[in-house]
Short mmCIF file of C-alpha atoms and ligand atoms in Angstrom, two decimals:
data_model
loop_
_atom_site.label_atom_id
_atom_site.label_comp_id
_atom_site.label_asym_id
_atom_site.label_seq_id
_atom_site.Cartn_x
_atom_site.Cartn_y
_atom_site.Cartn_z
CA MET A 8 115.40 89.44 137.58
CA LEU A 9 115.76 93.09 136.76
CA GLU A 10 112.86 94.61 134.84
CA ALA A 11 113.65 97.50 132.56
CA THR A 12 112.29 99.35 129.55
CA TYR A 13 114.04 101.38 126.89
CA HIS A 14 111.54 104.15 126.17
CA PHE A 15 111.48 105.99 122.87
CA PRO A 16 110.90 109.75 122.67
CA LYS A 17 107.34 111.03 122.95
CA GLY A 18 105.66 111.34 119.56
CA PHE A 19 107.93 108.72 117.96
CA LEU A 20 106.35 107.40 114.75
CA TRP A 21 105.75 103.65 114.69
CA GLY A 22 104.62 102.14 111.44
CA THR A 23 105.17 99.66 108.69
CA ALA A 24 106.12 100.31 105.07
CA THR A 25 104.59 99.03 101.82
CA ALA A 26 104.84 99.87 98.10
CA ALA A 27 102.06 100.08 95.53
CA HIS A 28 103.16 97.36 93.11
CA GLN A 29 103.88 94.98 95.98
CA VAL A 30 100.49 95.22 97.72
CA GLU A 31 97.86 96.78 95.46
CA GLY A 32 97.36 94.15 92.80
CA GLY A 33 96.19 94.78 89.26
CA ASN A 34 99.09 97.03 88.26
CA THR A 35 99.35 96.05 84.62
CA ASN A 36 100.65 99.24 83.07
CA ASN A 37 104.18 99.52 84.42
CA SER A 38 107.75 98.32 83.90
CA TRP A 39 107.50 95.56 86.50
CA TYR A 40 104.37 94.09 84.96
CA ALA A 41 106.23 93.91 81.64
CA TRP A 42 109.17 92.31 83.44
CA GLU A 43 106.97 89.75 85.22
CA ASN A 44 105.64 88.68 81.85
CA GLN A 45 109.07 87.89 80.44
CA PRO A 46 110.12 84.28 81.00
CA GLY A 47 112.90 83.69 83.50
CA ARG A 48 112.76 87.08 85.16
CA ILE A 49 110.90 86.28 88.39
CA HIS A 50 111.41 83.39 90.78
CA GLN A 51 109.43 80.42 89.41
CA GLY A 52 107.64 82.72 86.98
CA GLN A 53 105.52 84.14 89.80
CA LYS A 54 103.38 87.24 89.29
CA SER A 55 102.28 90.13 91.45
CA GLY A 56 98.69 89.40 90.34
CA LEU A 57 96.23 90.52 92.99
CA ALA A 58 99.15 91.05 95.40
CA CYS A 59 97.51 91.82 98.77
CA ASP A 60 94.43 93.19 97.01
CA TRP A 61 94.76 96.65 98.51
CA TRP A 62 93.33 98.13 95.32
CA GLY A 63 90.31 95.91 95.88
CA GLY A 64 89.90 97.53 99.31
CA ARG A 65 91.77 95.20 101.66
CA TRP A 66 94.12 98.02 102.72
CA LYS A 67 91.35 98.96 105.10
CA ASP A 68 91.32 95.71 107.08
CA ASP A 69 95.11 95.50 107.13
CA LEU A 70 95.62 99.07 108.26
CA THR A 71 92.75 98.93 110.76
CA GLN A 72 94.60 96.05 112.32
CA ALA A 73 97.86 98.04 112.25
CA ALA A 74 96.16 100.93 114.05
CA GLU A 75 94.60 98.58 116.63
CA ASP A 76 98.08 97.22 117.18
CA GLY A 77 99.29 100.62 118.28
CA GLN A 78 100.91 101.87 115.07
CA ASN A 79 100.54 105.60 114.49
CA ALA A 80 101.98 105.93 110.98
CA HIS A 81 102.12 104.13 107.66
CA ARG A 82 104.45 104.42 104.68
CA LEU A 83 102.92 103.58 101.29
CA SER A 84 103.51 104.54 97.68
CA ILE A 85 101.28 105.82 94.92
CA GLU A 86 101.55 104.33 91.46
CA TRP A 87 102.50 106.77 88.70
CA SER A 88 101.12 104.50 85.96
CA ARG A 89 97.64 104.63 87.48
CA ILE A 90 97.60 108.41 87.69
CA GLN A 91 99.21 109.06 84.30
CA PRO A 92 98.45 105.96 82.22
CA THR A 93 99.84 107.49 79.01
CA ALA A 94 102.07 110.47 78.30
CA ASP A 95 99.08 112.73 77.74
CA THR A 96 96.29 111.33 79.88
CA TRP A 97 95.57 111.75 83.56
CA ASP A 98 93.19 109.55 85.51
CA ASP A 99 91.55 111.63 88.22
CA ASP A 100 89.40 108.71 89.37
CA GLU A 101 92.55 106.87 90.40
CA LEU A 102 93.74 109.98 92.24
CA ASP A 103 90.37 110.08 94.00
CA LYS A 104 90.89 106.50 95.08
CA TYR A 105 94.20 107.48 96.63
CA ARG A 106 92.46 110.40 98.33
CA GLU A 107 89.95 107.98 99.78
CA MET A 108 92.74 105.67 100.95
CA LEU A 109 94.74 108.50 102.49
CA SER A 110 91.77 110.00 104.31
CA GLY A 111 90.95 106.51 105.57
CA ILE A 112 94.52 106.16 106.80
CA ARG A 113 94.26 109.51 108.59
CA ASP A 114 90.90 108.54 110.12
CA LEU A 115 92.58 105.48 111.56
CA GLY A 116 95.02 107.79 113.32
CA LEU A 117 97.96 106.86 111.10
CA GLU A 118 100.32 109.56 109.80
CA PRO A 119 100.89 108.79 106.12
CA MET A 120 104.34 108.93 104.55
CA VAL A 121 103.92 108.78 100.78
CA THR A 122 106.51 107.60 98.27
CA LEU A 123 106.13 108.98 94.75
CA HIS A 124 108.38 106.48 92.99
CA HIS A 125 108.95 102.99 94.34
CA PHE A 126 110.75 100.99 91.62
CA THR A 127 107.98 101.08 88.94
CA ASP A 128 107.77 103.31 85.86
CA PRO A 129 104.66 103.66 83.71
CA LEU A 130 104.96 101.52 80.61
CA TRP A 131 105.14 104.60 78.37
CA VAL A 132 108.11 105.93 80.37
CA TYR A 133 109.78 102.51 80.33
CA GLU A 134 109.31 102.17 76.58
CA ASN A 135 110.91 105.60 76.10
CA GLY A 136 114.08 104.43 77.81
CA GLY A 137 113.09 104.93 81.45
CA TRP A 138 115.49 107.06 83.45
CA GLU A 139 118.18 106.79 80.79
CA ASN A 140 116.09 109.31 78.89
CA ASP A 141 116.79 112.90 79.94
CA GLU A 142 113.09 113.70 79.53
CA THR A 143 112.09 111.33 82.35
CA PRO A 144 112.98 113.67 85.24
CA VAL A 145 110.79 116.30 83.57
CA GLN A 146 107.93 113.83 83.15
CA PHE A 147 108.33 112.71 86.75
CA ALA A 148 108.18 116.32 87.92
CA ASN A 149 104.90 116.81 86.01
CA PHE A 150 103.44 113.76 87.69
CA VAL A 151 104.61 114.96 91.10
CA ARG A 152 102.94 118.33 90.57
CA ARG A 153 99.63 116.70 89.70
CA ALA A 154 99.73 114.16 92.52
CA VAL A 155 100.87 116.53 95.24
CA ASP A 156 98.36 119.15 94.21
CA ALA A 157 95.58 116.58 94.59
CA LEU A 158 96.78 115.07 97.88
CA LYS A 159 98.44 117.97 99.69
CA ASP A 160 95.82 118.34 102.43
CA LEU A 161 96.26 114.69 103.39
CA VAL A 162 100.03 114.25 103.37
CA THR A 163 102.88 116.02 105.15
CA PHE A 164 105.68 113.48 104.64
CA TRP A 165 106.79 112.82 101.08
CA ILE A 166 109.47 110.47 99.80
CA THR A 167 110.40 111.40 96.24
CA ILE A 168 112.22 108.24 95.13
CA ASN A 169 112.80 104.94 96.88
CA GLU A 170 116.39 103.66 96.80
CA PRO A 171 117.79 105.19 93.59
CA ALA A 172 121.02 103.20 93.97
CA VAL A 173 119.10 99.92 94.27
CA VAL A 174 117.10 100.69 91.11
CA THR A 175 120.36 101.44 89.33
CA ASN A 176 122.15 98.38 90.64
CA GLY A 177 119.28 96.03 89.91
CA GLY A 178 118.36 97.39 86.51
CA TYR A 179 121.71 98.48 85.07
CA LEU A 180 124.45 96.45 86.79
CA GLU A 181 123.17 93.11 88.08
CA GLY A 182 120.33 92.97 85.59
CA SER A 183 117.79 91.51 88.02
CA PHE A 184 115.41 94.49 87.70
CA PRO A 185 114.03 95.90 84.45
CA PRO A 186 115.49 96.59 81.95
CA GLY A 187 118.05 93.88 82.85
CA LYS A 188 121.13 95.70 81.59
CA SER A 189 124.72 95.50 82.69
CA ASP A 190 126.17 98.83 81.65
CA LEU A 191 128.00 101.14 84.02
CA GLY A 192 127.60 104.17 81.75
CA ALA A 193 123.83 103.67 81.58
CA ALA A 194 123.75 103.17 85.35
CA PHE A 195 125.40 106.55 85.82
CA LYS A 196 122.93 108.24 83.49
CA VAL A 197 119.97 106.69 85.29
CA ILE A 198 120.99 107.65 88.78
CA ARG A 199 121.99 111.16 87.70
CA ASN A 200 118.55 111.60 86.14
CA MET A 201 116.95 110.30 89.32
CA LEU A 202 118.89 112.96 91.19
CA ARG A 203 117.48 115.59 88.83
CA GLY A 204 113.99 114.16 89.22
CA HIS A 205 114.35 114.19 92.98
CA ALA A 206 115.55 117.80 93.04
CA ALA A 207 112.71 118.96 90.79
CA ALA A 208 110.17 117.05 92.89
CA TYR A 209 111.51 118.58 96.10
CA ARG A 210 111.08 122.10 94.77
CA ILE A 211 107.63 121.46 93.35
CA ILE A 212 106.37 119.94 96.58
CA HIS A 213 107.61 122.92 98.58
CA GLU A 214 106.14 125.34 96.10
CA ILE A 215 102.70 123.70 96.52
CA GLN A 216 103.07 122.88 100.19
CA PRO A 217 105.66 124.98 102.00
CA ASP A 218 105.35 123.02 105.25
CA ALA A 219 105.84 119.60 103.68
CA GLN A 220 108.64 117.32 104.85
CA VAL A 221 110.42 115.95 101.81
CA GLY A 222 113.20 113.40 101.50
CA PHE A 223 114.13 110.25 99.64
CA ALA A 224 114.61 106.71 100.95
CA LYS A 225 118.25 105.72 101.07
CA HIS A 226 119.19 102.06 101.23
CA TYR A 227 122.33 102.28 103.34
CA ARG A 228 124.53 99.22 103.18
CA PRO A 229 127.59 99.29 105.45
CA LEU A 230 130.48 97.50 103.74
CA GLN A 231 133.63 96.08 105.27
CA PRO A 232 136.74 94.81 103.52
CA ALA A 233 136.86 91.01 103.92
CA ARG A 234 140.63 91.20 104.47
CA PRO A 235 141.37 94.60 106.01
CA TRP A 236 145.11 93.98 105.53
CA PHE A 237 144.70 93.45 101.76
CA PRO A 238 144.68 96.81 99.89
CA PRO A 239 142.54 95.63 96.91
CA ASP A 240 139.72 94.62 99.31
CA VAL A 241 140.00 97.96 101.08
CA TRP A 242 140.00 99.83 97.79
CA ILE A 243 136.96 98.07 96.29
CA THR A 244 135.04 98.48 99.56
CA LYS A 245 135.62 102.22 99.59
CA PHE A 246 134.92 102.51 95.89
CA SER A 247 131.55 100.72 96.25
CA SER A 248 130.54 102.52 99.38
CA LYS A 249 131.28 105.91 97.83
CA SER A 250 129.09 105.13 94.82
CA PHE A 251 126.31 103.17 96.46
CA ASN A 252 126.09 104.79 99.87
CA ASP A 253 127.38 108.33 99.43
CA GLY A 254 126.96 109.42 95.81
CA PHE A 255 123.33 110.55 95.80
CA SER A 256 123.25 111.87 99.36
CA ASN A 257 126.46 113.89 99.06
CA ALA A 258 125.17 115.55 95.91
CA LEU A 259 122.25 116.87 97.99
CA VAL A 260 124.82 118.66 100.14
CA ASN A 261 127.43 119.90 97.66
CA GLY A 262 125.84 119.59 94.20
CA LYS A 263 128.62 117.29 93.02
CA PHE A 264 127.54 113.81 92.03
CA LYS A 265 130.17 111.06 92.00
CA PHE A 266 129.39 107.53 90.90
CA ALA A 267 131.99 104.89 90.03
CA PHE A 268 134.41 106.56 87.56
CA PHE A 269 131.92 109.29 86.62
CA SER A 270 130.99 112.65 88.03
CA ALA A 271 128.55 115.44 87.24
CA ASP A 272 127.58 118.83 88.63
CA VAL A 273 123.98 118.87 89.77
CA PRO A 274 123.74 122.24 91.52
CA GLU A 275 119.94 122.11 91.66
CA ALA A 276 120.19 119.18 94.08
CA VAL A 277 121.76 121.22 96.88
CA GLY A 278 119.58 121.40 100.00
CA THR A 279 116.79 119.19 98.68
CA GLN A 280 116.08 117.04 101.71
CA ASP A 281 114.34 117.91 104.96
CA TYR A 282 115.03 114.59 106.68
CA ILE A 283 116.98 111.40 106.09
CA GLY A 284 114.86 108.41 105.08
CA LEU A 285 116.97 105.41 106.00
CA ASN A 286 116.39 101.83 104.81
CA TYR A 287 118.66 99.39 106.58
CA TYR A 288 118.61 95.60 106.27
CA SER A 289 122.12 94.18 106.55
CA MET A 290 125.85 94.68 105.99
CA ASP A 291 128.44 92.84 103.89
CA GLN A 292 132.07 91.79 103.74
CA VAL A 293 133.62 92.66 100.38
CA VAL A 294 136.31 90.73 98.45
CA PHE A 295 138.09 92.18 95.42
CA LYS A 296 137.50 90.07 92.27
CA PRO A 297 139.36 91.44 89.25
CA PHE A 298 137.32 89.50 86.68
CA ALA A 299 133.83 90.01 88.11
CA VAL A 300 132.98 92.93 85.81
CA LYS A 301 129.21 92.54 86.17
CA ASN A 302 129.51 92.58 89.94
CA VAL A 303 131.73 95.65 89.82
CA PHE A 304 134.90 93.66 90.65
CA GLN A 305 133.70 92.17 93.88
CA ARG A 306 132.01 89.38 95.76
CA ARG A 307 130.04 90.06 98.90
CA TYR A 308 129.24 87.67 101.70
CA TYR A 309 128.09 87.38 105.29
CA PRO A 310 130.58 86.12 107.86
CA PRO A 311 129.86 82.47 108.73
CA GLU A 312 129.21 83.17 112.42
CA VAL A 313 126.23 85.50 111.88
CA GLN A 314 122.61 84.36 111.77
CA VAL A 315 121.24 84.43 108.23
CA SER A 316 117.60 84.49 107.06
CA GLU A 317 115.91 81.50 105.45
CA THR A 318 116.73 82.42 101.84
CA GLY A 319 120.18 83.70 102.79
CA PHE A 320 119.16 87.26 101.86
CA ILE A 321 119.66 89.04 105.17
CA ALA A 322 122.06 88.59 108.08
CA ASN A 323 121.15 89.77 111.54
CA ARG A 324 123.76 92.48 112.00
CA PRO A 325 122.36 95.22 114.24
CA GLU A 326 125.80 96.82 114.43
CA GLY A 327 125.12 97.82 110.82
CA MET A 328 122.05 99.75 111.95
CA ARG A 329 124.35 101.62 114.29
CA ALA A 330 126.72 102.38 111.41
CA ALA A 331 123.82 103.47 109.19
CA LEU A 332 122.47 105.78 111.89
CA LYS A 333 125.92 107.23 112.43
CA TRP A 334 126.17 107.98 108.74
CA ALA A 335 122.66 109.48 108.67
CA ARG A 336 123.44 111.64 111.67
CA SER A 337 126.28 113.37 109.83
CA PHE A 338 123.69 115.25 107.74
CA ASN A 339 122.31 116.95 110.83
CA LEU A 340 118.68 116.41 109.83
CA PRO A 341 115.85 114.41 111.44
CA ILE A 342 116.11 110.70 110.68
CA TYR A 343 113.27 108.27 109.95
CA ILE A 344 113.99 104.56 109.55
CA THR A 345 111.84 104.09 106.46
CA GLU A 346 112.49 100.33 106.09
CA ASN A 347 114.01 97.53 108.18
CA GLY A 348 113.02 93.88 108.36
CA VAL A 349 113.81 90.31 107.42
CA GLU A 350 112.24 87.54 105.30
CA ASP A 351 111.25 84.82 107.69
CA SER A 352 108.12 82.79 106.92
CA LYS A 353 108.38 80.82 110.16
CA ASP A 354 109.08 83.88 112.26
CA GLY A 355 112.01 82.19 113.97
CA MET A 356 114.52 85.00 113.47
CA ARG A 357 112.35 88.13 113.18
CA PRO A 358 111.62 88.78 116.89
CA ALA A 359 115.32 88.91 117.81
CA TYR A 360 116.16 90.83 114.63
CA LEU A 361 113.46 93.40 115.39
CA LEU A 362 114.38 93.86 119.05
CA GLU A 363 118.12 94.00 118.41
CA HIS A 364 117.77 96.56 115.63
CA LEU A 365 115.38 98.64 117.68
CA ARG A 366 117.84 98.69 120.53
CA GLU A 367 120.30 100.41 118.20
CA VAL A 368 117.62 102.88 117.19
CA TRP A 369 116.83 103.50 120.85
CA LYS A 370 120.51 104.03 121.68
CA ALA A 371 120.69 106.70 119.03
CA ALA A 372 117.46 108.38 120.17
CA ASN A 373 118.58 108.19 123.78
CA ALA A 374 121.79 109.99 122.87
CA ASN A 375 119.61 112.74 121.41
CA TRP A 376 120.31 111.90 117.81
CA GLN A 377 117.28 113.13 115.90
CA VAL A 378 115.67 109.74 115.23
CA LYS A 379 111.94 110.36 114.86
CA GLY A 380 110.32 107.18 113.61
CA TYR A 381 110.60 103.56 112.53
CA PHE A 382 108.74 101.79 109.70
CA HIS A 383 109.06 98.02 109.70
CA TRP A 384 109.21 96.27 106.34
CA SER A 385 106.54 95.04 106.15
CA LEU A 386 103.01 94.84 107.54
CA ILE A 387 102.10 91.88 105.41
CA ASP A 388 103.96 89.50 103.08
CA ASN A 389 103.96 91.00 99.60
CA PHE A 390 105.36 90.61 96.09
CA GLU A 391 109.13 90.72 96.53
CA TRP A 392 110.17 91.86 93.06
CA GLU A 393 112.39 89.36 91.20
CA ARG A 394 112.12 87.06 94.25
CA GLY A 395 108.36 86.82 93.78
CA TRP A 396 106.52 85.34 96.74
CA SER A 397 109.51 83.32 97.91
CA GLN A 398 110.41 85.83 100.59
CA ARG A 399 108.06 86.63 103.45
CA PHE A 400 108.75 89.96 105.13
CA GLY A 401 105.34 90.43 106.78
CA LEU A 402 104.31 90.71 110.39
CA TRP A 403 101.35 88.92 108.83
CA ASN A 404 101.48 85.96 106.51
CA ILE A 405 99.33 86.01 103.38
CA ASN A 406 98.17 83.28 101.07
CA PRO A 407 98.03 85.26 97.80
CA GLU A 408 95.57 82.78 96.22
CA SER A 409 92.94 82.80 98.97
CA GLN A 410 93.97 86.22 100.34
CA ALA A 411 93.77 84.69 103.83
CA ARG A 412 95.88 86.48 106.42
CA THR A 413 97.52 84.84 109.45
CA ARG A 414 99.11 86.73 112.25
CA ARG A 415 102.72 85.93 113.10
CA LYS A 416 103.94 86.27 116.66
CA SER A 417 106.08 89.23 115.55
CA ALA A 418 102.81 91.12 114.99
CA ASP A 419 102.08 90.64 118.71
CA LEU A 420 105.59 91.73 119.60
CA TYR A 421 105.45 94.82 117.41
CA ALA A 422 102.04 95.70 118.90
CA GLU A 423 103.52 95.54 122.38
CA ILE A 424 106.43 97.73 121.29
CA CYS A 425 104.15 100.33 119.71
CA HIS A 426 101.74 100.41 122.66
CA GLU A 427 104.60 100.72 125.12
CA ASN A 428 106.62 103.11 122.93
CA GLY A 429 109.59 101.05 124.03
CA ILE A 430 111.22 97.66 124.38
CA SER A 431 111.25 95.88 127.72
CA THR A 432 112.86 92.91 129.42
CA GLN A 433 109.43 91.22 129.56
CA MET A 434 109.07 91.46 125.78
CA VAL A 435 112.53 90.03 125.25
CA MET A 436 111.82 87.18 127.68
CA LYS A 437 108.56 86.40 125.91
CA TYR A 438 109.63 86.67 122.26
CA ALA A 439 113.42 86.34 122.03
CA PRO A 440 114.86 85.12 125.33
CA GLU A 441 118.11 84.24 123.55
CA SER A 442 118.75 88.00 123.13
CA LEU A 443 118.20 88.98 126.75
CA GLN A 444 121.82 89.16 127.81
CA HIS A 445 122.75 91.08 124.68
CA LEU A 446 119.86 93.52 124.93
CA PHE A 447 119.80 94.07 128.67
CA PRO A 448 123.32 93.20 129.83
CA GLN A 449 123.60 92.73 133.61
C1 LIG B 522 112.68 97.72 98.88
C2 LIG B 522 111.39 96.99 99.13
C3 LIG B 522 111.66 95.51 99.23
C4 LIG B 522 112.61 95.28 100.40
C5 LIG B 522 112.90 93.82 100.72
C6 LIG B 522 113.83 97.25 99.75
O1 LIG B 522 115.02 97.41 99.06
O2 LIG B 522 112.48 99.09 99.02
O3 LIG B 522 110.50 97.28 98.09
O4 LIG B 522 110.52 94.77 99.33
O5 LIG B 522 113.83 95.91 100.11
O6 LIG B 522 113.44 93.15 99.63
#
C-alpha cells in the first residue's frame, strides 16, 4: 500500500493546553472554589481538590514527559487569585513560583503560551459582582501589569482571556458556571467588560514587552440550521453565530460590539490581537424553539449519523475545524489552535478524532494559511468545571485520589505526530485504521 506523510511547516508548535484551576490543585480563593462548595453545582458534588497536583510540583513530571514525547510548546494559565489574593495585597512568592515553573518549562524546550484569565475570578472580584462590575476590567488590567512585569523575560505568547463567550454563556445564560444567572442584559455587560479588559491588557503587555504576541482564545462553534428550508431555524442560527462566534472578534477589528439585541462602541478594542487563538471542539445543528428563553430560543443537537463521545459532549466533526479555520483566516493574522480534543476515558474515539482534525489543520497549512501551532486539550485528565471528573480529555489518565498517571495510546500517537512533525499512513494504520480511506484517499 501507498505510504505517505502530511508534513507540517518547519517550526510548527506542538503542545497541549491546561488551565490553572483544572490542574494545579489547592485553589481555594476563587469563584470556582465557591461554586464547587455549593450543593448541586458540580457533577456528583465533585471537587477540584488537589486536581493534578501541579502546584505540589507534579507539573515537572508531566511536562518532562510531554517534552520527551516531542512536544515543543505548552499552554497553561496563571491564577489571578494566587497573585492578588485580596484587592490590596499582592503575593510575590506565588509569582516566584510561576517564574520557577515557566523557567522549568523553557528548560524543557517548551515554548510557553500563558493565559491570564481562564474562567476563574479571585473571590474578592467575584463578590464585587465579577465582570458585571465596570471596575473589574480596571482591576484585571492592574493584575496583568503586575504579572507581565514579573514574567516578561520568560513568556512571548500571551492569551488575555480564555473564551469570553463561553464564560458569558455558562455564567449568565445557561447558569452552569458561576454565578449561575440567566439574564441576557447581564450577559451583555459581562462580555463587554471582558472586551474592555482584553483591550487594556493588550496595550499594557505591549507597553511592557513590545515584541510580545498577544491574543485571546476564541471558542469557535460552527452552527448550521437544522432545517435550512425553515426561515426561523436559519434566523436563530445566524443570530447565535453572530453573538457567540463573531461579536467579540469583530469588535477587535471595527470597535463595534454586537451581542444579541445589544450593541456598544468599544473603540479601544480596535487592533488588539496579534494572532488568532482558536479553540475548536465540535459543531451543532440548531432548531428554533420560541419558548426556550433560557436557551436563547433554540435547541442544539448532533446529527444522528456522526460519532459522539462517551458523555455525548462532543461529536467528531472535522469539517467544523475546516469551517473554524476558514473563519480565523479572514482576520489575516497567524492562527494557533489553542484547544482541540475529546473526552474519551477508553481512548476509543480520540485517535481518529485527533488525526482527522489534524488533517484539516494540515490542509490549511499546506495551502499557506498562516497556521502556526496546535495545542491538544489536554495533556492529562483534569477537573472539567461543572462536569467534575466525569469527562476525561487527557492523553494521560489520572486517578485524582492516588495521583497515579496511566498513558493512553493517544499519548503514543501524539508523540509520533510531534516527532515526525506530520501525520502518516503508518500512524493511521496503527492507531485508527478505520480512518485510512478518509485521511489518505486512494
Ligand atoms: C475550556 C477548557 C475545558 C474544555 C473542555 C474549553 O471550553 O477552555 O477549560 O476544559 O473546553 O470542556
